Amino acid sequence: MHKPAIFDLELRPNRSMPERHFWRMIAGVAVIILPFMLVDLVLLWWAMRASYRSGRASEHLRLDSEGLELVRVAAHGQVRRTRIEPHWARVELEELGADQNRLWLTAPNPSGSTRARHAIGAFLSPGERAEIARVIEAGLTTFRERR
């Protein structure tokens, strides 16, 4: 037999929201956030797809006994070929400031009045462009010495 209690207390921490409202709040936040997450995912997919597509672009320089040929392949597949007379071709590494440069291959236009400038390796780092400039210059020197 129990003795009569003077008090019998059960203490629990206070919650600002009943549990049934918690699930409603989660559902409401999900309805607000999920569309933005989906948009973020679609934008990420689009950006990565564009990045990989632009990675299909390429440049190919070939110097042989026939001459110098620059072949550019655009990201969408268009091919453009340019023949350059190696005796008159010049390599220009344009310094743009702190650790920035542009690499140009120049040659006289068919009219002879001006020089055509062909940007080379715009997608490369400045150090890579400097190394490519040395390789092209050495190749042109070797070509000219053999003639």
GROMACS .gro file of C-alpha atoms in nm:
model
  147
    1MET     CA    1   0.000   0.000   0.000
    2HIS     CA    2   0.124   0.339  -0.096
    3LYS     CA    3   0.157   0.616   0.141
    4PRO     CA    4  -0.017   0.933   0.037
    5ALA     CA    5   0.223   1.166  -0.147
    6ILE     CA    6   0.262   1.522  -0.059
    7PHE     CA    7   0.362   1.579  -0.419
    8ASP     CA    8   0.454   1.360  -0.716
    9LEU     CA    9   0.636   1.554  -0.987
   10GLU     CA   10   0.762   1.447  -1.329
   11LEU     CA   11   0.988   1.710  -1.484
   12ARG     CA   12   1.064   1.727  -1.857
   13PRO     CA   13   1.252   1.981  -2.070
   14ASN     CA   14   1.029   2.230  -2.241
   15ARG     CA   15   1.006   2.212  -2.621
   16SER     CA   16   0.892   2.515  -2.815
   17MET     CA   17   0.717   2.301  -3.073
   18PRO     CA   18   0.509   1.988  -3.038
   19GLU     CA   19   0.649   1.688  -3.227
   20ARG     CA   20   0.366   1.681  -3.477
   21HIS     CA   21   0.450   2.041  -3.579
   22PHE     CA   22   0.817   1.947  -3.619
   23TRP     CA   23   0.734   1.724  -3.919
   24ARG     CA   24   0.521   1.999  -4.072
   25MET     CA   25   0.810   2.242  -4.036
   26ILE     CA   26   1.054   1.994  -4.200
   27ALA     CA   27   0.812   1.942  -4.489
   28GLY     CA   28   0.767   2.319  -4.532
   29VAL     CA   29   1.140   2.387  -4.536
   30ALA     CA   30   1.191   2.102  -4.785
   31VAL     CA   31   0.925   2.251  -5.014
   32ILE     CA   32   1.111   2.583  -5.006
   33ILE     CA   33   1.469   2.450  -5.033
   34LEU     CA   34   1.436   2.157  -5.274
   35PRO     CA   35   1.352   2.367  -5.583
   36PHE     CA   36   1.663   2.578  -5.523
   37MET     CA   37   1.874   2.265  -5.476
   38LEU     CA   38   1.739   2.127  -5.803
   39VAL     CA   39   1.820   2.453  -5.981
   40ASP     CA   40   2.173   2.436  -5.833
   41LEU     CA   41   2.214   2.081  -5.959
   42VAL     CA   42   2.091   2.173  -6.307
   43LEU     CA   43   2.327   2.474  -6.319
   44LEU     CA   44   2.618   2.258  -6.202
   45TRP     CA   45   2.538   1.998  -6.470
   46TRP     CA   46   2.518   2.271  -6.736
   47ALA     CA   47   2.850   2.428  -6.628
   48MET     CA   48   3.033   2.095  -6.626
   49ARG     CA   49   2.889   2.001  -6.965
   50ALA     CA   50   3.002   2.336  -7.110
   51SER     CA   51   3.347   2.288  -6.957
   52TYR     CA   52   3.389   1.943  -7.109
   53ARG     CA   53   3.257   2.064  -7.445
   54SER     CA   54   3.507   2.351  -7.456
   55GLY     CA   55   3.780   2.100  -7.366
   56ARG     CA   56   3.734   1.944  -7.711
   57ALA     CA   57   3.901   2.246  -7.873
   58SER     CA   58   4.261   2.199  -7.977
   59GLU     CA   59   4.549   2.349  -8.169
   60HIS     CA   60   4.803   2.148  -8.364
   61LEU     CA   61   5.125   2.301  -8.495
   62ARG     CA   62   5.331   2.088  -8.733
   63LEU     CA   63   5.663   2.187  -8.882
   64ASP     CA   64   5.814   1.955  -9.140
   65SER     CA   65   6.007   1.982  -9.466
   66GLU     CA   66   5.690   2.103  -9.641
   67GLY     CA   67   5.641   2.397  -9.406
   68LEU     CA   68   5.447   2.501  -9.098
   69GLU     CA   69   5.078   2.425  -9.055
   70LEU     CA   70   4.851   2.546  -8.779
   71VAL     CA   71   4.532   2.342  -8.738
   72ARG     CA   72   4.264   2.468  -8.502
   73VAL     CA   73   3.974   2.248  -8.402
   74ALA     CA   74   3.688   2.438  -8.238
   75ALA     CA   75   3.490   2.286  -7.952
   76HIS     CA   76   3.199   2.219  -8.189
   77GLY     CA   77   3.431   2.041  -8.436
   78GLN     CA   78   3.500   2.304  -8.703
   79VAL     CA   79   3.855   2.262  -8.840
   80ARG     CA   80   4.057   2.558  -8.969
   81ARG     CA   81   4.396   2.506  -9.134
   82THR     CA   82   4.653   2.780  -9.189
   83ARG     CA   83   4.979   2.734  -9.381
   84ILE     CA   84   5.262   2.959  -9.263
   85GLU     CA   85   5.595   3.009  -9.439
   86PRO     CA   86   5.849   2.903  -9.172
   87HIS     CA   87   6.129   3.124  -9.311
   88TRP     CA   88   5.924   3.434  -9.229
   89ALA     CA   89   5.743   3.311  -8.919
   90ARG     CA   90   5.827   3.476  -8.587
   91VAL     CA   91   5.742   3.381  -8.230
   92GLU     CA   92   5.630   3.661  -7.999
   93LEU     CA   93   5.580   3.608  -7.628
   94GLU     CA   94   5.399   3.922  -7.516
   95GLU     CA   95   5.449   3.993  -7.145
   96LEU     CA   96   5.135   4.145  -6.994
   97GLY     CA   97   5.250   4.193  -6.638
   98ALA     CA   98   5.300   3.981  -6.331
   99ASP     CA   99   5.288   3.619  -6.447
  100GLN     CA  100   5.070   3.694  -6.752
  101ASN     CA  101   5.157   3.657  -7.119
  102ARG     CA  102   5.026   3.585  -7.468
  103LEU     CA  103   5.194   3.373  -7.732
  104TRP     CA  104   5.174   3.483  -8.096
  105LEU     CA  105   5.299   3.327  -8.415
  106THR     CA  106   5.335   3.600  -8.678
  107ALA     CA  107   5.398   3.581  -9.050
  108PRO     CA  108   5.352   3.814  -9.347
  109ASN     CA  109   5.004   3.827  -9.497
  110PRO     CA  110   4.981   3.709  -9.858
  111SER     CA  111   4.965   4.074  -9.961
  112GLY     CA  112   5.295   4.130  -9.779
  113SER     CA  113   5.192   4.466  -9.637
  114THR     CA  114   5.116   4.351  -9.282
  115ARG     CA  115   5.189   4.055  -9.054
  116ALA     CA  116   4.919   3.810  -8.956
  117ARG     CA  117   4.913   3.726  -8.585
  118HIS     CA  118   4.796   3.386  -8.469
  119ALA     CA  119   4.736   3.346  -8.095
  120ILE     CA  120   4.875   3.014  -7.974
  121GLY     CA  121   4.776   2.828  -7.657
  122ALA     CA  122   4.541   3.084  -7.504
  123PHE     CA  123   4.408   2.804  -7.283
  124LEU     CA  124   4.756   2.723  -7.144
  125SER     CA  125   4.918   2.865  -6.832
  126PRO     CA  126   5.178   3.144  -6.874
  127GLY     CA  127   5.461   2.901  -6.797
  128GLU     CA  128   5.336   2.652  -7.054
  129ARG     CA  129   5.310   2.926  -7.317
  130ALA     CA  130   5.670   3.032  -7.245
  131GLU     CA  131   5.789   2.671  -7.286
  132ILE     CA  132   5.593   2.627  -7.610
  133ALA     CA  133   5.745   2.953  -7.740
  134ARG     CA  134   6.095   2.810  -7.683
  135VAL     CA  135   6.002   2.483  -7.858
  136ILE     CA  136   5.856   2.663  -8.162
  137GLU     CA  137   6.152   2.903  -8.184
  138ALA     CA  138   6.401   2.614  -8.166
  139GLY     CA  139   6.210   2.426  -8.436
  140LEU     CA  140   6.202   2.727  -8.667
  141THR     CA  141   6.576   2.780  -8.615
  142THR     CA  142   6.646   2.416  -8.699
  143PHE     CA  143   6.427   2.442  -9.012
  144ARG     CA  144   6.607   2.755  -9.133
  145GLU     CA  145   6.953   2.606  -9.071
  146ARG     CA  146   6.868   2.300  -9.283
  147ARG     CA  147   6.772   2.512  -9.582
   0.00000   0.00000   0.00000
